[in-house]
């Protein structure tokens, strides 16, 4: 499962931050998942429940914020937030755009117990 390896990578990052802050446990993990990241939040949550066992985050909650998709137009240079199924410039309708947001999987913040 794709999501499981993502979770394992994420938990390594979480444990590193937790250790740097002398945390005993991690209570909450906030993530931002871009709509084009290819990650399904429900699958990520399920994978997280498996992956967190035996880590500092074994009891942690996972909060997933779904990020917007933002494109930058190659024609007029404007940035606009767009629906996933319609990646065109919202100002001039140009389809040659670069995705500047939406592909990311970001660790936003942690709540820890020290
Ligand atoms: Zn445009």
PDB file of N, CA and C and ligand atoms in Angstrom:
ATOM      1  N   UNK A   1       0.850  -1.202   0.000  1.00  0.00           N
ATOM      2  CA  UNK A   1       0.000   0.000   0.000  1.00  0.00           C
ATOM      3  C   UNK A   1       0.880   1.245   0.000  1.00  0.00           C
ATOM      4  N   UNK A   2       0.650   2.089  -0.975  1.00  0.00           N
ATOM      5  CA  UNK A   2       1.320   3.369  -1.163  1.00  0.00           C
ATOM      6  C   UNK A   2       1.259   4.228   0.113  1.00  0.00           C
ATOM      7  N   UNK A   3       0.070   4.305   0.702  1.00  0.00           N
ATOM      8  CA  UNK A   3      -0.140   5.153   1.866  1.00  0.00           C
ATOM      9  C   UNK A   3       0.674   4.697   3.082  1.00  0.00           C
ATOM     10  N   UNK A   4       0.909   3.395   3.165  1.00  0.00           N
ATOM     11  CA  UNK A   4       1.647   2.887   4.324  1.00  0.00           C
ATOM     12  C   UNK A   4       3.097   3.375   4.307  1.00  0.00           C
ATOM     13  N   UNK A   5       3.734   3.340   3.143  1.00  0.00           N
ATOM     14  CA  UNK A   5       5.115   3.812   3.100  1.00  0.00           C
ATOM     15  C   UNK A   5       5.172   5.321   3.322  1.00  0.00           C
ATOM     16  N   UNK A   6       4.146   6.036   2.877  1.00  0.00           N
ATOM     17  CA  UNK A   6       4.083   7.477   3.144  1.00  0.00           C
ATOM     18  C   UNK A   6       4.005   7.721   4.651  1.00  0.00           C
ATOM     19  N   UNK A   7       3.159   6.933   5.328  1.00  0.00           N
ATOM     20  CA  UNK A   7       3.005   7.071   6.776  1.00  0.00           C
ATOM     21  C   UNK A   7       4.295   6.770   7.510  1.00  0.00           C
ATOM     22  N   UNK A   8       4.992   5.738   7.052  1.00  0.00           N
ATOM     23  CA  UNK A   8       6.238   5.380   7.721  1.00  0.00           C
ATOM     24  C   UNK A   8       7.265   6.511   7.585  1.00  0.00           C
ATOM     25  N   UNK A   9       7.319   7.104   6.414  1.00  0.00           N
ATOM     26  CA  UNK A   9       8.207   8.245   6.199  1.00  0.00           C
ATOM     27  C   UNK A   9       7.813   9.419   7.078  1.00  0.00           C
ATOM     28  N   UNK A  10       6.528   9.638   7.133  1.00  0.00           N
ATOM     29  CA  UNK A  10       5.983  10.727   7.938  1.00  0.00           C
ATOM     30  C   UNK A  10       6.312  10.519   9.415  1.00  0.00           C
ATOM     31  N   UNK A  11       6.123   9.283   9.890  1.00  0.00           N
ATOM     32  CA  UNK A  11       6.363   8.997  11.308  1.00  0.00           C
ATOM     33  C   UNK A  11       7.839   9.131  11.666  1.00  0.00           C
ATOM     34  N   UNK A  12       8.717   8.836  10.702  1.00  0.00           N
ATOM     35  CA  UNK A  12      10.141   9.062  10.961  1.00  0.00           C
ATOM     36  C   UNK A  12      10.394  10.543  11.191  1.00  0.00           C
ATOM     37  N   UNK A  13       9.770  11.352  10.361  1.00  0.00           N
ATOM     38  CA  UNK A  13       9.894  12.804  10.485  1.00  0.00           C
ATOM     39  C   UNK A  13       9.310  13.273  11.825  1.00  0.00           C
ATOM     40  N   UNK A  14       8.138  12.732  12.167  1.00  0.00           N
ATOM     41  CA  UNK A  14       7.471  13.089  13.419  1.00  0.00           C
ATOM     42  C   UNK A  14       8.344  12.715  14.618  1.00  0.00           C
ATOM     43  N   UNK A  15       8.908  11.516  14.596  1.00  0.00           N
ATOM     44  CA  UNK A  15       9.712  11.063  15.735  1.00  0.00           C
ATOM     45  C   UNK A  15      10.986  11.882  15.886  1.00  0.00           C
ATOM     46  N   UNK A  16      11.513  12.339  14.754  1.00  0.00           N
ATOM     47  CA  UNK A  16      12.709  13.164  14.797  1.00  0.00           C
ATOM     48  C   UNK A  16      12.387  14.493  15.473  1.00  0.00           C
ATOM     49  N   UNK A  17      11.291  15.120  15.052  1.00  0.00           N
ATOM     50  CA  UNK A  17      10.874  16.389  15.658  1.00  0.00           C
ATOM     51  C   UNK A  17      10.559  16.186  17.137  1.00  0.00           C
ATOM     52  N   UNK A  18       9.859  15.095  17.449  1.00  0.00           N
ATOM     53  CA  UNK A  18       9.495  14.800  18.831  1.00  0.00           C
ATOM     54  C   UNK A  18      10.744  14.630  19.692  1.00  0.00           C
ATOM     55  N   UNK A  19      11.731  13.905  19.190  1.00  0.00           N
ATOM     56  CA  UNK A  19      12.964  13.674  19.939  1.00  0.00           C
ATOM     57  C   UNK A  19      13.710  14.985  20.165  1.00  0.00           C
ATOM     58  N   UNK A  20      13.736  15.837  19.170  1.00  0.00           N
ATOM     59  CA  UNK A  20      14.414  17.131  19.294  1.00  0.00           C
ATOM     60  C   UNK A  20      13.754  18.005  20.348  1.00  0.00           C
ATOM     61  N   UNK A  21      12.457  17.751  20.583  1.00  0.00           N
ATOM     62  CA  UNK A  21      11.727  18.543  21.571  1.00  0.00           C
ATOM     63  C   UNK A  21      11.496  17.768  22.870  1.00  0.00           C
ATOM     64  N   UNK A  22      12.269  16.706  23.068  1.00  0.00           N
ATOM     65  CA  UNK A  22      12.172  15.878  24.272  1.00  0.00           C
ATOM     66  C   UNK A  22      10.750  15.426  24.584  1.00  0.00           C
ATOM     67  N   UNK A  23      10.022  15.048  23.574  1.00  0.00           N
ATOM     68  CA  UNK A  23       8.640  14.627  23.776  1.00  0.00           C
ATOM     69  C   UNK A  23       8.585  13.197  24.302  1.00  0.00           C
ATOM     70  N   UNK A  24       7.624  12.959  25.210  1.00  0.00           N
ATOM     71  CA  UNK A  24       7.369  11.585  25.640  1.00  0.00           C
ATOM     72  C   UNK A  24       6.404  10.929  24.664  1.00  0.00           C
ATOM     73  N   UNK A  25       5.370  11.659  24.336  1.00  0.00           N
ATOM     74  CA  UNK A  25       4.426  11.158  23.345  1.00  0.00           C
ATOM     75  C   UNK A  25       3.989  12.286  22.416  1.00  0.00           C
ATOM     76  N   UNK A  26       3.487  11.855  21.273  1.00  0.00           N
ATOM     77  CA  UNK A  26       2.912  12.806  20.322  1.00  0.00           C
ATOM     78  C   UNK A  26       1.405  12.649  20.413  1.00  0.00           C
ATOM     79  N   UNK A  27       0.702  13.755  20.587  1.00  0.00           N
ATOM     80  CA  UNK A  27      -0.754  13.678  20.766  1.00  0.00           C
ATOM     81  C   UNK A  27      -1.525  13.940  19.479  1.00  0.00           C
ATOM     82  N   UNK A  28      -0.993  14.843  18.686  1.00  0.00           N
ATOM     83  CA  UNK A  28      -1.725  15.232  17.482  1.00  0.00           C
ATOM     84  C   UNK A  28      -0.743  15.541  16.352  1.00  0.00           C
ATOM     85  N   UNK A  29      -1.080  15.074  15.186  1.00  0.00           N
ATOM     86  CA  UNK A  29      -0.268  15.359  14.000  1.00  0.00           C
ATOM     87  C   UNK A  29      -1.173  16.049  12.988  1.00  0.00           C
ATOM     88  N   UNK A  30      -0.770  17.229  12.553  1.00  0.00           N
ATOM     89  CA  UNK A  30      -1.556  17.932  11.528  1.00  0.00           C
ATOM     90  C   UNK A  30      -0.820  17.886  10.197  1.00  0.00           C
ATOM     91  N   UNK A  31      -1.556  17.474   9.206  1.00  0.00           N
ATOM     92  CA  UNK A  31      -0.982  17.294   7.878  1.00  0.00           C
ATOM     93  C   UNK A  31      -1.745  18.102   6.859  1.00  0.00           C
ATOM     94  N   UNK A  32      -1.050  18.537   5.834  1.00  0.00           N
ATOM     95  CA  UNK A  32      -1.780  19.063   4.689  1.00  0.00           C
ATOM     96  C   UNK A  32      -1.504  18.147   3.492  1.00  0.00           C
ATOM     97  N   UNK A  33      -2.605  17.691   2.914  1.00  0.00           N
ATOM     98  CA  UNK A  33      -2.510  16.799   1.770  1.00  0.00           C
ATOM     99  C   UNK A  33      -3.092  17.525   0.556  1.00  0.00           C
ATOM    100  N   UNK A  34      -2.258  17.775  -0.416  1.00  0.00           N
ATOM    101  CA  UNK A  34      -2.723  18.446  -1.629  1.00  0.00           C
ATOM    102  C   UNK A  34      -3.655  17.547  -2.427  1.00  0.00           C
ATOM    103  N   UNK A  35      -4.607  18.172  -3.111  1.00  0.00           N
ATOM    104  CA  UNK A  35      -5.601  17.409  -3.864  1.00  0.00           C
ATOM    105  C   UNK A  35      -4.978  16.629  -5.022  1.00  0.00           C
ATOM    106  N   UNK A  36      -3.786  17.030  -5.449  1.00  0.00           N
ATOM    107  CA  UNK A  36      -3.121  16.309  -6.544  1.00  0.00           C
ATOM    108  C   UNK A  36      -1.968  15.440  -6.053  1.00  0.00           C
ATOM    109  N   UNK A  37      -1.892  15.245  -4.745  1.00  0.00           N
ATOM    110  CA  UNK A  37      -0.754  14.493  -4.197  1.00  0.00           C
ATOM    111  C   UNK A  37      -0.878  13.006  -4.492  1.00  0.00           C
ATOM    112  N   UNK A  38      -2.052  12.567  -4.888  1.00  0.00           N
ATOM    113  CA  UNK A  38      -2.246  11.141  -5.160  1.00  0.00           C
ATOM    114  C   UNK A  38      -2.517  10.349  -3.895  1.00  0.00           C
ATOM    115  N   UNK A  39      -2.671  11.066  -2.776  1.00  0.00           N
ATOM    116  CA  UNK A  39      -2.914  10.400  -1.502  1.00  0.00           C
ATOM    117  C   UNK A  39      -4.388  10.547  -1.131  1.00  0.00           C
ATOM    118  N   UNK A  40      -5.004   9.432  -0.777  1.00  0.00           N
ATOM    119  CA  UNK A  40      -6.401   9.450  -0.349  1.00  0.00           C
ATOM    120  C   UNK A  40      -6.448   9.577   1.165  1.00  0.00           C
ATOM    121  N   UNK A  41      -6.983  10.695   1.693  1.00  0.00           N
ATOM    122  CA  UNK A  41      -6.993  10.862   3.146  1.00  0.00           C
ATOM    123  C   UNK A  41      -7.561   9.672   3.931  1.00  0.00           C
ATOM    124  N   UNK A  42      -8.673   9.048   3.511  1.00  0.00           N
ATOM    125  CA  UNK A  42      -9.177   7.911   4.307  1.00  0.00           C
ATOM    126  C   UNK A  42      -8.184   6.740   4.348  1.00  0.00           C
ATOM    127  N   UNK A  43      -7.499   6.509   3.224  1.00  0.00           N
ATOM    128  CA  UNK A  43      -6.494   5.432   3.199  1.00  0.00           C
ATOM    129  C   UNK A  43      -5.292   5.803   4.056  1.00  0.00           C
ATOM    130  N   UNK A  44      -4.958   7.083   4.034  1.00  0.00           N
ATOM    131  CA  UNK A  44      -3.831   7.553   4.830  1.00  0.00           C
ATOM    132  C   UNK A  44      -4.131   7.366   6.317  1.00  0.00           C
ATOM    133  N   UNK A  45      -5.371   7.671   6.713  1.00  0.00           N
ATOM    134  CA  UNK A  45      -5.761   7.493   8.111  1.00  0.00           C
ATOM    135  C   UNK A  45      -5.679   6.031   8.530  1.00  0.00           C
ATOM    136  N   UNK A  46      -6.142   5.160   7.651  1.00  0.00           N
ATOM    137  CA  UNK A  46      -6.103   3.733   7.982  1.00  0.00           C
ATOM    138  C   UNK A  46      -4.653   3.238   8.084  1.00  0.00           C
ATOM    139  N   UNK A  47      -3.829   3.688   7.144  1.00  0.00           N
ATOM    140  CA  UNK A  47      -2.423   3.287   7.153  1.00  0.00           C
ATOM    141  C   UNK A  47      -1.733   3.827   8.405  1.00  0.00           C
ATOM    142  N   UNK A  48      -2.126   5.014   8.812  1.00  0.00           N
ATOM    143  CA  UNK A  48      -1.528   5.637   9.984  1.00  0.00           C
ATOM    144  C   UNK A  48      -1.773   4.795  11.232  1.00  0.00           C
ATOM    145  N   UNK A  49      -2.991   4.242  11.336  1.00  0.00           N
ATOM    146  CA  UNK A  49      -3.313   3.416  12.504  1.00  0.00           C
ATOM    147  C   UNK A  49      -2.423   2.191  12.595  1.00  0.00           C
ATOM    148  N   UNK A  50      -1.991   1.702  11.453  1.00  0.00           N
ATOM    149  CA  UNK A  50      -1.083   0.549  11.433  1.00  0.00           C
ATOM    150  C   UNK A  50       0.345   1.008  11.719  1.00  0.00           C
ATOM    151  N   UNK A  51       0.751   2.079  11.035  1.00  0.00           N
ATOM    152  CA  UNK A  51       2.150   2.506  11.074  1.00  0.00           C
ATOM    153  C   UNK A  51       2.558   3.100  12.413  1.00  0.00           C
ATOM    154  N   UNK A  52       1.591   3.680  13.153  1.00  0.00           N
ATOM    155  CA  UNK A  52       1.956   4.390  14.388  1.00  0.00           C
ATOM    156  C   UNK A  52       2.301   3.447  15.545  1.00  0.00           C
ATOM    157  N   UNK A  53       1.909   2.175  15.453  1.00  0.00           N
ATOM    158  CA  UNK A  53       2.163   1.231  16.545  1.00  0.00           C
ATOM    159  C   UNK A  53       3.644   1.200  16.883  1.00  0.00           C
ATOM    160  N   UNK A  54       3.944   1.302  18.183  1.00  0.00           N
ATOM    161  CA  UNK A  54       5.325   1.207  18.631  1.00  0.00           C
ATOM    162  C   UNK A  54       6.137   2.476  18.445  1.00  0.00           C
ATOM    163  N   UNK A  55       5.518   3.543  17.960  1.00  0.00           N
ATOM    164  CA  UNK A  55       6.244   4.805  17.837  1.00  0.00           C
ATOM    165  C   UNK A  55       5.791   5.757  18.942  1.00  0.00           C
ATOM    166  N   UNK A  56       6.457   6.908  19.029  1.00  0.00           N
ATOM    167  CA  UNK A  56       6.046   7.930  19.995  1.00  0.00           C
ATOM    168  C   UNK A  56       4.641   8.439  19.694  1.00  0.00           C
ATOM    169  N   UNK A  57       4.190   8.170  18.490  1.00  0.00           N
ATOM    170  CA  UNK A  57       2.871   8.652  18.063  1.00  0.00           C
ATOM    171  C   UNK A  57       1.806   7.564  18.122  1.00  0.00           C
ATOM    172  N   UNK A  58       2.087   6.513  18.924  1.00  0.00           N
ATOM    173  CA  UNK A  58       1.169   5.369  18.975  1.00  0.00           C
ATOM    174  C   UNK A  58      -0.260   5.754  19.365  1.00  0.00           C
ATOM    175  N   UNK A  59      -0.384   6.845  20.159  1.00  0.00           N
ATOM    176  CA  UNK A  59      -1.722   7.269  20.597  1.00  0.00           C
ATOM    177  C   UNK A  59      -2.170   8.536  19.873  1.00  0.00           C
ATOM    178  N   UNK A  60      -1.397   8.969  18.938  1.00  0.00           N
ATOM    179  CA  UNK A  60      -1.652  10.285  18.328  1.00  0.00           C
ATOM    180  C   UNK A  60      -2.856  10.275  17.404  1.00  0.00           C
ATOM    181  N   UNK A  61      -3.488  11.434  17.366  1.00  0.00           N
ATOM    182  CA  UNK A  61      -4.556  11.646  16.399  1.00  0.00           C
ATOM    183  C   UNK A  61      -3.945  12.229  15.135  1.00  0.00           C
ATOM    184  N   UNK A  62      -4.592  11.959  14.031  1.00  0.00           N
ATOM    185  CA  UNK A  62      -4.127  12.512  12.769  1.00  0.00           C
ATOM    186  C   UNK A  62      -5.199  13.459  12.251  1.00  0.00           C
ATOM    187  N   UNK A  63      -4.773  14.685  11.984  1.00  0.00           N
ATOM    188  CA  UNK A  63      -5.716  15.658  11.425  1.00  0.00           C
ATOM    189  C   UNK A  63      -5.252  15.999  10.017  1.00  0.00           C
ATOM    190  N   UNK A  64      -6.116  15.768   9.063  1.00  0.00           N
ATOM    191  CA  UNK A  64      -5.723  16.002   7.674  1.00  0.00           C
ATOM    192  C   UNK A  64      -6.486  17.185   7.103  1.00  0.00           C
ATOM    193  N   UNK A  65      -5.712  18.124   6.611  1.00  0.00           N
ATOM    194  CA  UNK A  65      -6.302  19.291   5.964  1.00  0.00           C
ATOM    195  C   UNK A  65      -6.071  19.109   4.471  1.00  0.00           C
ATOM    196  N   UNK A  66      -7.145  19.197   3.704  1.00  0.00           N
ATOM    197  CA  UNK A  66      -6.973  19.029   2.272  1.00  0.00           C
ATOM    198  C   UNK A  66      -6.638  20.378   1.644  1.00  0.00           C
ATOM    199  N   UNK A  67      -5.488  20.417   1.002  1.00  0.00           N
ATOM    200  CA  UNK A  67      -5.002  21.682   0.445  1.00  0.00           C
ATOM    201  C   UNK A  67      -5.622  21.989  -0.909  1.00  0.00           C
ATOM    202  N   UNK A  68      -5.611  23.248  -1.295  1.00  0.00           N
ATOM    203  CA  UNK A  68      -6.175  23.643  -2.586  1.00  0.00           C
ATOM    204  C   UNK A  68      -5.205  23.346  -3.732  1.00  0.00           C
ATOM    205  N   UNK A  69      -5.738  23.376  -4.937  1.00  0.00           N
ATOM    206  CA  UNK A  69      -4.882  23.287  -6.117  1.00  0.00           C
ATOM    207  C   UNK A  69      -4.733  24.699  -6.668  1.00  0.00           C
ATOM    208  N   UNK A  70      -3.485  25.129  -6.825  1.00  0.00           N
ATOM    209  CA  UNK A  70      -3.226  26.461  -7.357  1.00  0.00           C
ATOM    210  C   UNK A  70      -2.354  26.323  -8.600  1.00  0.00           C
ATOM    211  N   UNK A  71      -2.748  27.004  -9.652  1.00  0.00           N
ATOM    212  CA  UNK A  71      -1.953  26.979 -10.881  1.00  0.00           C
ATOM    213  C   UNK A  71      -1.506  28.388 -11.235  1.00  0.00           C
ATOM    214  N   UNK A  72      -0.348  28.435 -11.909  1.00  0.00           N
ATOM    215  CA  UNK A  72       0.155  29.713 -12.409  1.00  0.00           C
ATOM    216  C   UNK A  72       0.095  29.655 -13.925  1.00  0.00           C
ATOM    217  N   UNK A  73      -0.525  30.655 -14.499  1.00  0.00           N
ATOM    218  CA  UNK A  73      -0.774  30.691 -15.934  1.00  0.00           C
ATOM    219  C   UNK A  73       0.502  31.045 -16.699  1.00  0.00           C
ATOM    220  N   UNK A  74       0.778  30.307 -17.768  1.00  0.00           N
ATOM    221  CA  UNK A  74       1.951  30.612 -18.586  1.00  0.00           C
ATOM    222  C   UNK A  74       1.659  31.772 -19.534  1.00  0.00           C
ATOM    223  N   UNK A  75       0.401  32.088 -19.717  1.00  0.00           N
ATOM    224  CA  UNK A  75       0.012  33.137 -20.649  1.00  0.00           C
ATOM    225  C   UNK A  75      -0.058  34.500 -19.948  1.00  0.00           C
ATOM    226  N   UNK A  76      -0.901  34.611 -18.919  1.00  0.00           N
ATOM    227  CA  UNK A  76      -1.079  35.921 -18.272  1.00  0.00           C
ATOM    228  C   UNK A  76      -0.342  36.025 -16.940  1.00  0.00           C
ATOM    229  N   UNK A  77       0.205  34.923 -16.466  1.00  0.00           N
ATOM    230  CA  UNK A  77       1.022  34.976 -15.255  1.00  0.00           C
ATOM    231  C   UNK A  77       0.241  34.987 -13.954  1.00  0.00           C
ATOM    232  N   UNK A  78      -1.081  34.925 -14.039  1.00  0.00           N
ATOM    233  CA  UNK A  78      -1.896  34.970 -12.823  1.00  0.00           C
ATOM    234  C   UNK A  78      -1.899  33.612 -12.129  1.00  0.00           C
ATOM    235  N   UNK A  79      -2.022  33.637 -10.809  1.00  0.00           N
ATOM    236  CA  UNK A  79      -2.195  32.416 -10.035  1.00  0.00           C
ATOM    237  C   UNK A  79      -3.651  32.294  -9.646  1.00  0.00           C
ATOM    238  N   UNK A  80      -4.213  31.118  -9.803  1.00  0.00           N
ATOM    239  CA  UNK A  80      -5.592  30.937  -9.376  1.00  0.00           C
ATOM    240  C   UNK A  80      -5.801  29.565  -8.765  1.00  0.00           C
ATOM    241  N   UNK A  81      -6.727  29.512  -7.807  1.00  0.00           N
ATOM    242  CA  UNK A  81      -7.128  28.242  -7.206  1.00  0.00           C
ATOM    243  C   UNK A  81      -8.158  27.613  -8.138  1.00  0.00           C
ATOM    244  N   UNK A  82      -7.961  26.356  -8.463  1.00  0.00           N
ATOM    245  CA  UNK A  82      -8.821  25.702  -9.458  1.00  0.00           C
ATOM    246  C   UNK A  82      -9.322  24.360  -8.945  1.00  0.00           C
ATOM    247  N   UNK A  83     -10.441  23.881  -9.503  1.00  0.00           N
ATOM    248  CA  UNK A  83     -10.881  22.525  -9.169  1.00  0.00           C
ATOM    249  C   UNK A  83      -9.939  21.492  -9.794  1.00  0.00           C
ATOM    250  N   UNK A  84      -9.841  20.344  -9.131  1.00  0.00           N
ATOM    251  CA  UNK A  84      -8.919  19.289  -9.568  1.00  0.00           C
ATOM    252  C   UNK A  84      -9.172  18.853 -11.011  1.00  0.00           C
ATOM    253  N   UNK A  85     -10.443  18.876 -11.410  1.00  0.00           N
ATOM    254  CA  UNK A  85     -10.790  18.374 -12.735  1.00  0.00           C
ATOM    255  C   UNK A  85     -10.807  19.475 -13.796  1.00  0.00           C
ATOM    256  N   UNK A  86     -10.289  20.646 -13.465  1.00  0.00           N
ATOM    257  CA  UNK A  86     -10.339  21.754 -14.413  1.00  0.00           C
ATOM    258  C   UNK A  86      -9.129  22.671 -14.226  1.00  0.00           C
ATOM    259  N   UNK A  87      -7.957  22.150 -14.636  1.00  0.00           N
ATOM    260  CA  UNK A  87      -6.714  22.871 -14.400  1.00  0.00           C
ATOM    261  C   UNK A  87      -6.472  23.904 -15.503  1.00  0.00           C
ATOM    262  N   UNK A  88      -7.277  24.946 -15.511  1.00  0.00           N
ATOM    263  CA  UNK A  88      -7.059  26.044 -16.460  1.00  0.00           C
ATOM    264  C   UNK A  88      -7.037  27.363 -15.683  1.00  0.00           C
ATOM    265  N   UNK A  89      -6.405  28.365 -16.291  1.00  0.00           N
ATOM    266  CA  UNK A  89      -6.341  29.683 -15.668  1.00  0.00           C
ATOM    267  C   UNK A  89      -7.755  30.220 -15.494  1.00  0.00           C
ATOM    268  N   UNK A  90      -8.052  30.687 -14.252  1.00  0.00           N
ATOM    269  CA  UNK A  90      -9.396  31.198 -13.987  1.00  0.00           C
ATOM    270  C   UNK A  90      -9.586  32.608 -14.537  1.00  0.00           C
ATOM    271  N   UNK A  91      -8.494  33.230 -14.969  1.00  0.00           N
ATOM    272  CA  UNK A  91      -8.597  34.608 -15.472  1.00  0.00           C
ATOM    273  C   UNK A  91      -8.750  34.654 -16.982  1.00  0.00           C
ATOM    274  N   UNK A  92      -7.930  33.858 -17.697  1.00  0.00           N
ATOM    275  CA  UNK A  92      -7.990  33.957 -19.157  1.00  0.00           C
ATOM    276  C   UNK A  92      -8.357  32.637 -19.826  1.00  0.00           C
ATOM    277  N   UNK A  93      -8.519  31.562 -19.038  1.00  0.00           N
ATOM    278  CA  UNK A  93      -8.962  30.295 -19.621  1.00  0.00           C
ATOM    279  C   UNK A  93      -7.854  29.480 -20.268  1.00  0.00           C
ATOM    280  N   UNK A  94      -6.609  29.953 -20.153  1.00  0.00           N
ATOM    281  CA  UNK A  94      -5.463  29.254 -20.738  1.00  0.00           C
ATOM    282  C   UNK A  94      -5.251  27.905 -20.033  1.00  0.00           C
ATOM    283  N   UNK A  95      -4.945  26.877 -20.840  1.00  0.00           N
ATOM    284  CA  UNK A  95      -4.719  25.560 -20.239  1.00  0.00           C
ATOM    285  C   UNK A  95      -3.249  25.292 -19.976  1.00  0.00           C
ATOM    286  N   UNK A  96      -2.355  26.119 -20.536  1.00  0.00           N
ATOM    287  CA  UNK A  96      -0.926  25.911 -20.264  1.00  0.00           C
ATOM    288  C   UNK A  96      -0.587  26.583 -18.932  1.00  0.00           C
ATOM    289  N   UNK A  97      -0.667  25.802 -17.895  1.00  0.00           N
ATOM    290  CA  UNK A  97      -0.444  26.328 -16.546  1.00  0.00           C
ATOM    291  C   UNK A  97       0.530  25.409 -15.811  1.00  0.00           C
ATOM    292  N   UNK A  98       1.175  25.958 -14.808  1.00  0.00           N
ATOM    293  CA  UNK A  98       2.023  25.155 -13.937  1.00  0.00           C
ATOM    294  C   UNK A  98       1.351  25.026 -12.583  1.00  0.00           C
ATOM    295  N   UNK A  99       1.325  23.803 -12.082  1.00  0.00           N
ATOM    296  CA  UNK A  99       0.757  23.587 -10.757  1.00  0.00           C
ATOM    297  C   UNK A  99       1.770  24.067  -9.716  1.00  0.00           C
ATOM    298  N   UNK A 100       1.372  25.027  -8.890  1.00  0.00           N
ATOM    299  CA  UNK A 100       2.295  25.541  -7.870  1.00  0.00           C
ATOM    300  C   UNK A 100       1.931  25.044  -6.474  1.00  0.00           C
ATOM    301  N   UNK A 101       0.709  24.568  -6.308  1.00  0.00           N
ATOM    302  CA  UNK A 101       0.279  24.015  -5.025  1.00  0.00           C
ATOM    303  C   UNK A 101      -0.702  22.891  -5.293  1.00  0.00           C
ATOM    304  N   UNK A 102      -0.678  21.873  -4.461  1.00  0.00           N
ATOM    305  CA  UNK A 102      -1.654  20.807  -4.627  1.00  0.00           C
ATOM    306  C   UNK A 102      -1.008  19.431  -4.704  1.00  0.00           C
ATOM    307  N   UNK A 103       0.332  19.420  -4.930  1.00  0.00           N
ATOM    308  CA  UNK A 103       1.005  18.125  -5.038  1.00  0.00           C
ATOM    309  C   UNK A 103       1.731  17.763  -3.747  1.00  0.00           C
ATOM    310  N   UNK A 104       1.580  18.622  -2.735  1.00  0.00           N
ATOM    311  CA  UNK A 104       2.413  18.460  -1.545  1.00  0.00           C
ATOM    312  C   UNK A 104       1.763  17.582  -0.470  1.00  0.00           C
ATOM    313  N   UNK A 105       2.611  17.025   0.330  1.00  0.00           N
ATOM    314  CA  UNK A 105       2.174  16.345   1.542  1.00  0.00           C
ATOM    315  C   UNK A 105       3.048  16.946   2.632  1.00  0.00           C
ATOM    316  N   UNK A 106       2.450  17.765   3.469  1.00  0.00           N
ATOM    317  CA  UNK A 106       3.222  18.569   4.406  1.00  0.00           C
ATOM    318  C   UNK A 106       2.852  18.255   5.837  1.00  0.00           C
ATOM    319  N   UNK A 107       3.889  18.182   6.674  1.00  0.00           N
ATOM    320  CA  UNK A 107       3.660  18.092   8.103  1.00  0.00           C
ATOM    321  C   UNK A 107       3.502  19.532   8.603  1.00  0.00           C
ATOM    322  N   UNK A 108       2.293  19.891   9.037  1.00  0.00           N
ATOM    323  CA  UNK A 108       2.038  21.282   9.438  1.00  0.00           C
ATOM    324  C   UNK A 108       2.467  21.533  10.871  1.00  0.00           C
ATOM    325  N   UNK A 109       2.008  20.685  11.791  1.00  0.00           N
ATOM    326  CA  UNK A 109       2.389  20.885  13.190  1.00  0.00           C
ATOM    327  C   UNK A 109       2.140  19.629  14.004  1.00  0.00           C
ATOM    328  N   UNK A 110       2.743  19.628  15.173  1.00  0.00           N
ATOM    329  CA  UNK A 110       2.610  18.503  16.107  1.00  0.00           C
ATOM    330  C   UNK A 110       2.211  19.033  17.464  1.00  0.00           C
ATOM    331  N   UNK A 111       1.417  18.248  18.173  1.00  0.00           N
ATOM    332  CA  UNK A 111       1.220  18.538  19.586  1.00  0.00           C
ATOM    333  C   UNK A 111       1.874  17.403  20.361  1.00  0.00           C
ATOM    334  N   UNK A 112       2.755  17.795  21.281  1.00  0.00           N
ATOM    335  CA  UNK A 112       3.519  16.782  21.990  1.00  0.00           C
ATOM    336  C   UNK A 112       3.358  16.928  23.499  1.00  0.00           C
ATOM    337  N   UNK A 113       3.649  15.830  24.178  1.00  0.00           N
ATOM    338  CA  UNK A 113       3.625  15.815  25.643  1.00  0.00           C
ATOM    339  C   UNK A 113       5.059  15.581  26.062  1.00  0.00           C
ATOM    340  N   UNK A 114       5.580  16.460  26.944  1.00  0.00           N
ATOM    341  CA  UNK A 114       6.984  16.289  27.340  1.00  0.00           C
ATOM    342  C   UNK A 114       7.099  15.776  28.778  1.00  0.00           C
TER     343      UNK A 114
HETATM  344 ZN1  LIG B   1      -4.159  33.267 -17.616  1.00  0.00          ZN
END
